[in-house]
mmCIF file of N, CA and C in Angstrom:
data_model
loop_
_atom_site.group_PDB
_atom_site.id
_atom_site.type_symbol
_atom_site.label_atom_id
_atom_site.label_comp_id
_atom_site.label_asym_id
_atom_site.label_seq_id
_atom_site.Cartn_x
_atom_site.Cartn_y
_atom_site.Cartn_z
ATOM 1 N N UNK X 297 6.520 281.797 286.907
ATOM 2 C CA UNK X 297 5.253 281.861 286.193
ATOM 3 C C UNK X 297 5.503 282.470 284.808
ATOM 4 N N UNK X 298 4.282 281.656 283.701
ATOM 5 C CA UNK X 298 5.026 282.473 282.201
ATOM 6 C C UNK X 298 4.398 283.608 282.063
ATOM 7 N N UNK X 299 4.357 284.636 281.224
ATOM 8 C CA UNK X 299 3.462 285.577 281.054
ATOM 9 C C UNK X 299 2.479 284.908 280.739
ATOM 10 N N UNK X 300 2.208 284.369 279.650
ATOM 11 C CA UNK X 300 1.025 283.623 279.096
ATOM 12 C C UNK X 300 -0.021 283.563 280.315
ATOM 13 N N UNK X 301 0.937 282.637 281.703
ATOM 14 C CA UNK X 301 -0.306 282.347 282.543
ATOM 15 C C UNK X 301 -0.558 283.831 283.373
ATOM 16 N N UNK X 302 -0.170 284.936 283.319
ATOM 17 C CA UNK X 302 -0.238 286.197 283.671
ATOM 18 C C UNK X 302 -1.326 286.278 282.985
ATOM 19 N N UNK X 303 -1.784 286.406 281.710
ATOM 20 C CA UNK X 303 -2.692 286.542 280.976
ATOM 21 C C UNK X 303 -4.136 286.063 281.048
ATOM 22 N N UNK X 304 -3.701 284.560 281.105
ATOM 23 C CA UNK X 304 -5.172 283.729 281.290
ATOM 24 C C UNK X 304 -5.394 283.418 282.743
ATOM 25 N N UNK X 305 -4.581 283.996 283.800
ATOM 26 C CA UNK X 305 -4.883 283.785 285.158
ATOM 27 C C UNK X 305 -5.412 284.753 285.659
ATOM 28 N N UNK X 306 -4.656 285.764 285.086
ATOM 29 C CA UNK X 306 -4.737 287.453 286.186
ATOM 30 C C UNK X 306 -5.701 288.406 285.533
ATOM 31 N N UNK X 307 -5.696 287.639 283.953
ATOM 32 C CA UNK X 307 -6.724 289.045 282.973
ATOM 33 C C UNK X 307 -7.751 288.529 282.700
ATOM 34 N N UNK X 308 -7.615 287.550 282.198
ATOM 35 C CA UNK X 308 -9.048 286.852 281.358
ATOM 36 C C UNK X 308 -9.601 285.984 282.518
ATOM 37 N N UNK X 309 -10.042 286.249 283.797
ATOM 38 C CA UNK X 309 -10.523 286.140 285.068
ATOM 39 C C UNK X 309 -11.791 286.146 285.113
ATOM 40 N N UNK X 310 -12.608 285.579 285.723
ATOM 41 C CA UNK X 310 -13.990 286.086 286.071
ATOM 42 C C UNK X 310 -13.916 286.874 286.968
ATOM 43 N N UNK X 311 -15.024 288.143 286.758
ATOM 44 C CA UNK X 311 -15.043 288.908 287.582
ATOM 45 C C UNK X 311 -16.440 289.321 287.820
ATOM 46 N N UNK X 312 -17.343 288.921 288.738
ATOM 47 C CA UNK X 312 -18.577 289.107 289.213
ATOM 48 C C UNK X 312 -19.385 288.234 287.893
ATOM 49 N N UNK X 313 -18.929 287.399 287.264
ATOM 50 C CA UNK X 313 -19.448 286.882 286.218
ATOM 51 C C UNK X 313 -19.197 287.278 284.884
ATOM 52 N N UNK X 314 -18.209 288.240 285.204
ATOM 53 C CA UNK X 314 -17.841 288.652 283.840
ATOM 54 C C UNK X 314 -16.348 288.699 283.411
ATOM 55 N N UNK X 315 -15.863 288.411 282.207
ATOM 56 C CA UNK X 315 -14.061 288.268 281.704
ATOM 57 C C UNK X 315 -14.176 289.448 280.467
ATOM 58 N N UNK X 316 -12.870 289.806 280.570
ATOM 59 C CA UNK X 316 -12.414 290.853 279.740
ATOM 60 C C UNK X 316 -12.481 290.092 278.166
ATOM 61 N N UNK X 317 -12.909 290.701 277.302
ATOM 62 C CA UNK X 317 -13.030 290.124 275.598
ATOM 63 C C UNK X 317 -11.793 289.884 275.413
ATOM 64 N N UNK X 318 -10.244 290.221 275.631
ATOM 65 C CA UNK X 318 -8.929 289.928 275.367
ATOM 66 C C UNK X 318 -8.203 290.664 276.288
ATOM 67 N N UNK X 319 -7.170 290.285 276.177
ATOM 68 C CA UNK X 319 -5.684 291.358 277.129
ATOM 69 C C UNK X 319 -4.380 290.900 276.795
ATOM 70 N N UNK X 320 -3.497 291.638 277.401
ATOM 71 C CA UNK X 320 -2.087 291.271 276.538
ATOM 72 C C UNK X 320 -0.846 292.183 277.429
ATOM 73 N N UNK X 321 0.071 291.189 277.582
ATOM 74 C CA UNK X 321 1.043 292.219 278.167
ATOM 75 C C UNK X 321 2.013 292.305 276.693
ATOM 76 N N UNK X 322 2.768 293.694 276.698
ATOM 77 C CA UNK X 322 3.519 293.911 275.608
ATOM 78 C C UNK X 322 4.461 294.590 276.122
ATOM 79 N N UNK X 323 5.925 294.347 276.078
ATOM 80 C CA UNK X 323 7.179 295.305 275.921
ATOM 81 C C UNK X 323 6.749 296.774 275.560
ATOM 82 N N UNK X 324 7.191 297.341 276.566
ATOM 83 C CA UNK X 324 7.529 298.757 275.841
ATOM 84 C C UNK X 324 7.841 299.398 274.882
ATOM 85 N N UNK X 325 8.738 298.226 273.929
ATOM 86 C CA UNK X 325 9.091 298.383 272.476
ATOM 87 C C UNK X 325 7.977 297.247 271.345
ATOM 88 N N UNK X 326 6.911 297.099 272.062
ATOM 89 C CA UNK X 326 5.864 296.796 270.990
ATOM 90 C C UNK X 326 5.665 295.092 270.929
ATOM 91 N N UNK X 327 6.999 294.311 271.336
ATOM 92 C CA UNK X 327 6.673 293.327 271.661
ATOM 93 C C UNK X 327 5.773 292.448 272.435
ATOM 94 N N UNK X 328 5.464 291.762 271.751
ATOM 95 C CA UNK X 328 4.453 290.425 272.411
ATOM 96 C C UNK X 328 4.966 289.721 273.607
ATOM 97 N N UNK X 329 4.532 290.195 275.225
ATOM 98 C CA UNK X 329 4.905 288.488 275.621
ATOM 99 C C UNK X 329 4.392 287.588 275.817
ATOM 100 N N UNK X 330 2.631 288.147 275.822
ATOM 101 C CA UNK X 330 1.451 286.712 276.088
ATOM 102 C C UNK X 330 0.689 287.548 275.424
ATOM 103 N N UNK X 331 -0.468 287.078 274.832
ATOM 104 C CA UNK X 331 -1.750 287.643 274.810
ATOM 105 C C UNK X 331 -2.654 286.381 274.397
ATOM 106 N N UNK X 332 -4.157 287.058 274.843
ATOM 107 C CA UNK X 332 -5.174 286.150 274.653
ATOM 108 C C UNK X 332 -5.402 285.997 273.194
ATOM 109 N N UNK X 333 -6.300 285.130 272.520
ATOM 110 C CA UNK X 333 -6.348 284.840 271.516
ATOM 111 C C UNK X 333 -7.029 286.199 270.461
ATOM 112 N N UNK X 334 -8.296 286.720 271.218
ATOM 113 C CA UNK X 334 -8.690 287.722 270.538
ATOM 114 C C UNK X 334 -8.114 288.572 270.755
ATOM 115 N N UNK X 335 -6.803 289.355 270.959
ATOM 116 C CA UNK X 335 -6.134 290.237 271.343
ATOM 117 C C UNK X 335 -6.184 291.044 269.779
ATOM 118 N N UNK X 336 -6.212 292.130 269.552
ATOM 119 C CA UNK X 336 -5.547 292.685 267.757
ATOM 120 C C UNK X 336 -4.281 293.074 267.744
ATOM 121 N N UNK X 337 -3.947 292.924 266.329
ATOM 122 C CA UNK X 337 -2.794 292.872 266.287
ATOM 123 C C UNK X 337 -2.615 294.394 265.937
ATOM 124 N N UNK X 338 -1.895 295.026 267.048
ATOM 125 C CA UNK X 338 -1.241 296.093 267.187
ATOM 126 C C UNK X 338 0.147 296.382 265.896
ATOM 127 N N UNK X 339 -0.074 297.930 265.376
ATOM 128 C CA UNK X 339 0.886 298.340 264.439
ATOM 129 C C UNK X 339 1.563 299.441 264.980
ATOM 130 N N UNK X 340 2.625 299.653 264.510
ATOM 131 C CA UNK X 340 4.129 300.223 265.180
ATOM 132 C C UNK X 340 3.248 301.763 265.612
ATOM 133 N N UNK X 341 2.995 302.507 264.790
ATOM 134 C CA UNK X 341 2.473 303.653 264.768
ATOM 135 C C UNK X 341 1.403 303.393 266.555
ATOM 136 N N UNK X 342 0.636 302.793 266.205
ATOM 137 C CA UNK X 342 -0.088 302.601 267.564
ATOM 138 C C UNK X 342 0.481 302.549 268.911
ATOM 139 N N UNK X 343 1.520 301.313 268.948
ATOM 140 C CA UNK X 343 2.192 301.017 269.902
ATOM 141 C C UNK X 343 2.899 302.879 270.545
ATOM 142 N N UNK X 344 3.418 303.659 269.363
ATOM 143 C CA UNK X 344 4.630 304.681 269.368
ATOM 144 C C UNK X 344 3.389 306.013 270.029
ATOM 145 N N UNK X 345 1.621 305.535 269.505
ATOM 146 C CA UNK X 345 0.961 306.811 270.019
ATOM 147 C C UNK X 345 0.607 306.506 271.566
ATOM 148 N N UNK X 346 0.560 305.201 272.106
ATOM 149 C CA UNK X 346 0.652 304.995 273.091
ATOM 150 C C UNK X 346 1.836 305.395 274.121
ATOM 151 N N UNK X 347 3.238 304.863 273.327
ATOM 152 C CA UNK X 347 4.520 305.607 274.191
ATOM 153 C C UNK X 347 4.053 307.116 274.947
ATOM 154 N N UNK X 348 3.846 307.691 273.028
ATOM 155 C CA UNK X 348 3.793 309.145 273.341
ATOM 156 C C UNK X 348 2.874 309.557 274.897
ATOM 157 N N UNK X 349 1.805 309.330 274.570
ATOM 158 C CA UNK X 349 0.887 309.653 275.490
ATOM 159 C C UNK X 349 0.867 309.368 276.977
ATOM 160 N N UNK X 350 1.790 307.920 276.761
ATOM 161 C CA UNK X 350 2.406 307.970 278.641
ATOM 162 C C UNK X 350 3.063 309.312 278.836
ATOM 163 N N UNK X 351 4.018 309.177 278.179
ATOM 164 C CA UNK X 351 5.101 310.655 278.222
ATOM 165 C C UNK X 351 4.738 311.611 277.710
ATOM 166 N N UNK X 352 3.659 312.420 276.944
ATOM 167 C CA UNK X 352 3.157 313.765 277.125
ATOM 168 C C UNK X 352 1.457 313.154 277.391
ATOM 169 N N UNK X 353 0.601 313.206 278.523
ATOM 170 C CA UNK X 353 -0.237 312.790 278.660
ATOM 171 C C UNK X 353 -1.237 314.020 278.319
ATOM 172 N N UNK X 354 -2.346 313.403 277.241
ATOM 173 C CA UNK X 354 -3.225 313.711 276.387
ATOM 174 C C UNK X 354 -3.048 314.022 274.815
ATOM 175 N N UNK X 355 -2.034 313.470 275.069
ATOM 176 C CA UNK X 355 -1.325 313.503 273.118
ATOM 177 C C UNK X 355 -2.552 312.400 272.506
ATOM 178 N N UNK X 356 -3.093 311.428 273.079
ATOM 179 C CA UNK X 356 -3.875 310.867 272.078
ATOM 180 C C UNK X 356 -4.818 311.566 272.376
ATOM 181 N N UNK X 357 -5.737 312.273 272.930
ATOM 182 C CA UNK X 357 -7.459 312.565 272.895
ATOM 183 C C UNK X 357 -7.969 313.075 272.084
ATOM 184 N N UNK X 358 -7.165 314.381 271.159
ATOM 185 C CA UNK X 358 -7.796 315.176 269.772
ATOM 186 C C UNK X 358 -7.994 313.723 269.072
ATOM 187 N N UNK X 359 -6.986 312.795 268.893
ATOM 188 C CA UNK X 359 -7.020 311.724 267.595
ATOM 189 C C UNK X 359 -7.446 310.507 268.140
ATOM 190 N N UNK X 360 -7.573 310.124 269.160
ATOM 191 C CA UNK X 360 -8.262 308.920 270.097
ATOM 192 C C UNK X 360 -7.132 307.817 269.962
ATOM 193 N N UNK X 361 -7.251 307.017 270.882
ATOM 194 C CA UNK X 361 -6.320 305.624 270.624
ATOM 195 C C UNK X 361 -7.018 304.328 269.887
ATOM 196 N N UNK X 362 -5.825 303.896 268.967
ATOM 197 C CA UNK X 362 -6.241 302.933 268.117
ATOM 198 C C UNK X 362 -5.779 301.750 268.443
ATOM 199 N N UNK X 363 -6.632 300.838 268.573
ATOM 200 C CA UNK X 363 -5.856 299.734 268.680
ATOM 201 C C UNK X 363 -6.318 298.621 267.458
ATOM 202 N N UNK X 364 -5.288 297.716 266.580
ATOM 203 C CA UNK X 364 -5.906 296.924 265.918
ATOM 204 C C UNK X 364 -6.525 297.697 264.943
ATOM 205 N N UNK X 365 -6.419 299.117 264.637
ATOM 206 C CA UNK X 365 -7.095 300.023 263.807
ATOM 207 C C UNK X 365 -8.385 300.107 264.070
ATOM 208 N N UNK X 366 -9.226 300.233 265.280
ATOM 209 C CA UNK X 366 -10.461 300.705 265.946
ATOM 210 C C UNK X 366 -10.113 301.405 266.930
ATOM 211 N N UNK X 367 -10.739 302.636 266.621
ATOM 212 C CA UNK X 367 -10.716 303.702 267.379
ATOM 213 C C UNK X 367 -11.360 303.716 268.745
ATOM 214 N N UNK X 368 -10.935 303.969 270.405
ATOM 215 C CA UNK X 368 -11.606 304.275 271.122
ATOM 216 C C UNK X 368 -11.349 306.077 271.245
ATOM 217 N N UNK X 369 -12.383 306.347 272.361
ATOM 218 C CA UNK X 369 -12.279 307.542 272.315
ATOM 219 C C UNK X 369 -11.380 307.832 274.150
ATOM 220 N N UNK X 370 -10.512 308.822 274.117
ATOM 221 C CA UNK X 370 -9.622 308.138 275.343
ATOM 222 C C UNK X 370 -10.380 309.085 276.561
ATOM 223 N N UNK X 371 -10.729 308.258 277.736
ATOM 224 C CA UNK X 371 -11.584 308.999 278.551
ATOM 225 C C UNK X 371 -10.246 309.127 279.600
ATOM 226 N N UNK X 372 -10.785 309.747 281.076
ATOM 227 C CA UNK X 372 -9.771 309.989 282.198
ATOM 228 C C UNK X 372 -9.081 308.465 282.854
ATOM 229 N N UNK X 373 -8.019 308.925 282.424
ATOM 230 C CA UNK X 373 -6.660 308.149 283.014
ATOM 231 C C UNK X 373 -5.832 308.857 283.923
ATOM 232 N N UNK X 374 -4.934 308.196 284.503
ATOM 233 C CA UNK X 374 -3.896 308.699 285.388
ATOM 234 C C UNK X 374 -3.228 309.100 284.309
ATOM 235 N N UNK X 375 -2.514 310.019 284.314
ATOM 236 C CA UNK X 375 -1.059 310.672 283.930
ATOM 237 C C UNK X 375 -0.060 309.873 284.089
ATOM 238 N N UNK X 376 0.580 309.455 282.771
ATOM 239 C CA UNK X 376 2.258 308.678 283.084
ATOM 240 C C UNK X 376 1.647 307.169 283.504
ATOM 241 N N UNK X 377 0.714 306.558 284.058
ATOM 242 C CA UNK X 377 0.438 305.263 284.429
ATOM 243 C C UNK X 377 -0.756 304.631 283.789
ATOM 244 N N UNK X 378 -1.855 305.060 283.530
ATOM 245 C CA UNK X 378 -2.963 304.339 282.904
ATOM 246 C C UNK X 378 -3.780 305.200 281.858
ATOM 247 N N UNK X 379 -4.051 304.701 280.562
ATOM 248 C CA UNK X 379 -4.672 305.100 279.706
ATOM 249 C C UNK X 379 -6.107 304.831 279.666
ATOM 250 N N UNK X 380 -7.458 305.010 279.619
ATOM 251 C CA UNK X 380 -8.824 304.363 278.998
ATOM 252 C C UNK X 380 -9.068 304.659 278.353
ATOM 253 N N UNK X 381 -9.849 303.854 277.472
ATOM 254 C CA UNK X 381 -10.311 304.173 276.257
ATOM 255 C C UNK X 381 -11.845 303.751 276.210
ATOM 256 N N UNK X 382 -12.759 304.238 275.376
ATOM 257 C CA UNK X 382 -14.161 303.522 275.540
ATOM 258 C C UNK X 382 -14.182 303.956 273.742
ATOM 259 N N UNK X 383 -15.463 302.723 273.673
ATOM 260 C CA UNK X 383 -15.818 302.846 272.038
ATOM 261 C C UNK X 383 -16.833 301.452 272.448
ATOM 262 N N UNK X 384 -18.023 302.458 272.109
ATOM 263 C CA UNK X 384 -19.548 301.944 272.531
ATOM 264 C C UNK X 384 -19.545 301.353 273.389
ATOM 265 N N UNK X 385 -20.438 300.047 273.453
ATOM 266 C CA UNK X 385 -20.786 299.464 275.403
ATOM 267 C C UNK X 385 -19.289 298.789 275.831
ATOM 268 N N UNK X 386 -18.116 298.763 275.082
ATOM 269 C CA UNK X 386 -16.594 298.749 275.834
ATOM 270 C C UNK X 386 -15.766 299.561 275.998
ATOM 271 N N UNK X 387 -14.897 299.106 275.538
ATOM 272 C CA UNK X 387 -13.238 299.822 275.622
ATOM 273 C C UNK X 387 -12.484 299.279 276.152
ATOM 274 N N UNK X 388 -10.946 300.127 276.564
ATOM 275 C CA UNK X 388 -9.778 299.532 276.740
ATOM 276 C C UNK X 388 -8.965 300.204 278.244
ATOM 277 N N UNK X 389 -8.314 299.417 278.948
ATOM 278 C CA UNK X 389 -7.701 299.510 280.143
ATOM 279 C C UNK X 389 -6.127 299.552 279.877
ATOM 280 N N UNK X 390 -4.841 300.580 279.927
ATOM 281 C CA UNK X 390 -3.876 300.094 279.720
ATOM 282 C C UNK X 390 -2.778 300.566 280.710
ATOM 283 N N UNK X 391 -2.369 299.658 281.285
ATOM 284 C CA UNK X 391 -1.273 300.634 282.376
ATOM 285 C C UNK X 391 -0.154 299.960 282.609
ATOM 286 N N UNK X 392 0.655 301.132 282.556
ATOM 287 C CA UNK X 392 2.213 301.109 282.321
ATOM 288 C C UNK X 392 2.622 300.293 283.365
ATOM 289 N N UNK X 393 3.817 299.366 283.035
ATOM 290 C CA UNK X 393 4.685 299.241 284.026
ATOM 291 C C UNK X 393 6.233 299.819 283.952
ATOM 292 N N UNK X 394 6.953 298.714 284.583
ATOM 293 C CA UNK X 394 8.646 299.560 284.428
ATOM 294 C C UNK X 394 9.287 299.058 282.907
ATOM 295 N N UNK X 395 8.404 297.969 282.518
ATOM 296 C CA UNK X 395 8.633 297.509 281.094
ATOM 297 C C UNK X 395 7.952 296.628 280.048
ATOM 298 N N UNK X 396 6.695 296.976 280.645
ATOM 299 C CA UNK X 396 5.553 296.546 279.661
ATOM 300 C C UNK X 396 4.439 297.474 279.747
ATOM 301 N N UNK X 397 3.266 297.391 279.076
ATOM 302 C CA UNK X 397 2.430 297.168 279.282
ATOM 303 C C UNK X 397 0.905 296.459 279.140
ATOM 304 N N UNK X 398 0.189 296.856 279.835
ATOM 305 C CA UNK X 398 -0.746 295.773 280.246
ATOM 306 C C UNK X 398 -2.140 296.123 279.765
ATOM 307 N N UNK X 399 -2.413 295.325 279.083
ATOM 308 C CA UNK X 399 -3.589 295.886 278.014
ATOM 309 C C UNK X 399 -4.736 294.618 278.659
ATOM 310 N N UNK X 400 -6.112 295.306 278.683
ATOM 311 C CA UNK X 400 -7.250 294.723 279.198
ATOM 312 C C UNK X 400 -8.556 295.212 278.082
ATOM 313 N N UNK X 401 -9.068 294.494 277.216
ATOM 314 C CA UNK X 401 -10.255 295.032 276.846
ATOM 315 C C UNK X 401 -11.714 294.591 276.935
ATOM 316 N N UNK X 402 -12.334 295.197 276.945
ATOM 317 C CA UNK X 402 -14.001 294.272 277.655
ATOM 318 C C UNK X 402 -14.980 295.105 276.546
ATOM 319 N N UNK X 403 -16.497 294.700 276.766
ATOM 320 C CA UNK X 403 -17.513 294.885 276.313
ATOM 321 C C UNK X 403 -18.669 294.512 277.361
ATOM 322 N N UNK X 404 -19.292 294.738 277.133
ATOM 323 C CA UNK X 404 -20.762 294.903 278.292
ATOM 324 C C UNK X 404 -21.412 293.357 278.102
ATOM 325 N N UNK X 405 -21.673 292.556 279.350
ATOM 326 C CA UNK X 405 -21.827 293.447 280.068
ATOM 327 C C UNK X 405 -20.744 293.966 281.291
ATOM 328 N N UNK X 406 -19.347 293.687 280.810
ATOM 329 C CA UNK X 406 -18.328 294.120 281.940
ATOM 330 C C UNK X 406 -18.442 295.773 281.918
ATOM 331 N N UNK X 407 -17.865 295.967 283.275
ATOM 332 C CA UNK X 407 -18.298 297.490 283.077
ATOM 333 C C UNK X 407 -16.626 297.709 283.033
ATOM 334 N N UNK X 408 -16.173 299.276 282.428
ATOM 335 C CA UNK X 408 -15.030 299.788 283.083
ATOM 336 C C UNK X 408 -14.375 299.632 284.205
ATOM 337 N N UNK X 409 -15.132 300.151 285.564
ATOM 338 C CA UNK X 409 -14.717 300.358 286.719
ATOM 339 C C UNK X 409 -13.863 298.547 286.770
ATOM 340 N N UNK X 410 -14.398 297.403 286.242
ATOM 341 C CA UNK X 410 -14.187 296.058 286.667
ATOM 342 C C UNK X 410 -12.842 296.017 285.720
ATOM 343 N N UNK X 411 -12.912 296.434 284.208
ATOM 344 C CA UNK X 411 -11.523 296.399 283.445
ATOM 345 C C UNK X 411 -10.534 297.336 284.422
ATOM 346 N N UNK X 412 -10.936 298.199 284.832
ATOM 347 C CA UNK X 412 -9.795 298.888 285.835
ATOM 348 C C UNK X 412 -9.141 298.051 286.578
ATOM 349 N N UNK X 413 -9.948 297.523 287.143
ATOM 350 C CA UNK X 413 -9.902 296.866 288.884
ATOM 351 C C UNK X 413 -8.414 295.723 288.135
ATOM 352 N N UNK X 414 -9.202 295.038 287.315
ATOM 353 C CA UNK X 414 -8.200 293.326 286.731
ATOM 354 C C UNK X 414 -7.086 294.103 286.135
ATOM 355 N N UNK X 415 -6.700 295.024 285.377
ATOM 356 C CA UNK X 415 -5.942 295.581 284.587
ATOM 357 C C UNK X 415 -4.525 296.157 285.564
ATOM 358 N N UNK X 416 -5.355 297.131 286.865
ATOM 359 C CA UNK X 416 -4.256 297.981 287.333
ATOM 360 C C UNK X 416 -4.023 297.533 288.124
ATOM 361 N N UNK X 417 -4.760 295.991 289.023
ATOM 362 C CA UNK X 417 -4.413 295.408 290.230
ATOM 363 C C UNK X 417 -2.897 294.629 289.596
ATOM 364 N N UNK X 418 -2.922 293.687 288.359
ATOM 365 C CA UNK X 418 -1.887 293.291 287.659
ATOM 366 C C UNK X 418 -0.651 293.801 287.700
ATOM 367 N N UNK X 419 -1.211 295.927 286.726
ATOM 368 C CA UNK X 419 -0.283 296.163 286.577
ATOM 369 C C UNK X 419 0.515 296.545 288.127
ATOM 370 N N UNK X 420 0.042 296.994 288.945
ATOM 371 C CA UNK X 420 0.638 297.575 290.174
ATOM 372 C C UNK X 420 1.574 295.971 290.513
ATOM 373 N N UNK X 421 1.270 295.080 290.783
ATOM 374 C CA UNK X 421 1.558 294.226 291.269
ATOM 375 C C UNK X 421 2.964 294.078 290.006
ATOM 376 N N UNK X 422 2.822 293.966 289.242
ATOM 377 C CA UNK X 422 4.136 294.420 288.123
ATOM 378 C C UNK X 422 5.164 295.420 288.375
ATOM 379 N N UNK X 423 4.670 296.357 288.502
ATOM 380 C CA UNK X 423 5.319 297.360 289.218
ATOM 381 C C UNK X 423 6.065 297.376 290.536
ATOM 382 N N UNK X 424 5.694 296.823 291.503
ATOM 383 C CA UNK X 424 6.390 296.517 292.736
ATOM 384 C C UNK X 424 7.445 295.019 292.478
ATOM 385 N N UNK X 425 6.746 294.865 291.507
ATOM 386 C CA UNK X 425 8.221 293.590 291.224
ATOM 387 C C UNK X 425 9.168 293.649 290.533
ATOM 388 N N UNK X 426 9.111 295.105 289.903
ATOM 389 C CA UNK X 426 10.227 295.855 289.295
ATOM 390 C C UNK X 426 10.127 295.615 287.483
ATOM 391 N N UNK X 427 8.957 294.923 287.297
ATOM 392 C CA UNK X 427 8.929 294.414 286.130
ATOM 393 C C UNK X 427 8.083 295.380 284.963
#
């Protein structure tokens, strides 16, 4: 399977009637391997505050996470595995694997709890495949 169809199969899904506004899996080192069309285009600095914050978790919350240069504000995540972010009726879902990660973003009326659900069911399932 390509990533691509990882993307438009596993992310951009209906879910109770509702699909995530974009998603994207990305290398650990910032690379692209699929993303949806409205995905933003992520800059090095971003990608590097994301690293950080897997590995010292809450390094982004004083300064919030940016993606595409729009700020969310970063709400409760797991430690070391999943980031959220919210910024007004959306935000952002992102969770680590062993060498990507997996970016989900929505707007209302999807709720969070549903960007969770599509985002970390993916990433886990990534994770047990060593990927």
């Amino acid at each position: 399977m390509s990533w691509q169809s990882y993307v438009d199969d596993h992310l951009m899904c209906d879910v109770e009637g509702n699909v995530l506004t974009s998603a994207a899996i990305l290398g650990q080192d910032g690379s692209v391997w699929a993303q949806s069309a409205a995905f933003p285009q992520l800059k090095a600095e971003e990608i590097a505050g994301i690293k950080k914050d897997f590995e010292e978790p809450g390094h982004l919350a004083p300064t919030g996470l940016f993606l595409g240069g729009a700020k969310y504000m970063v709400v409760q995540g797991e430690a070391g595995a999943v980031i959220r972010g919210k910024k007004g009726p959306g935000g952002v879902t992102i969770k680590k694997t062993n060498q990507a990660f997996v970016f989900g973003l929505y707007d209302e009326p999807m709720t969070g709890g549903q960007c969770n659900t599509v985002v970390e069911r993916l990433g886990d399932y990534l994770v047990e495949s060593e990927l």
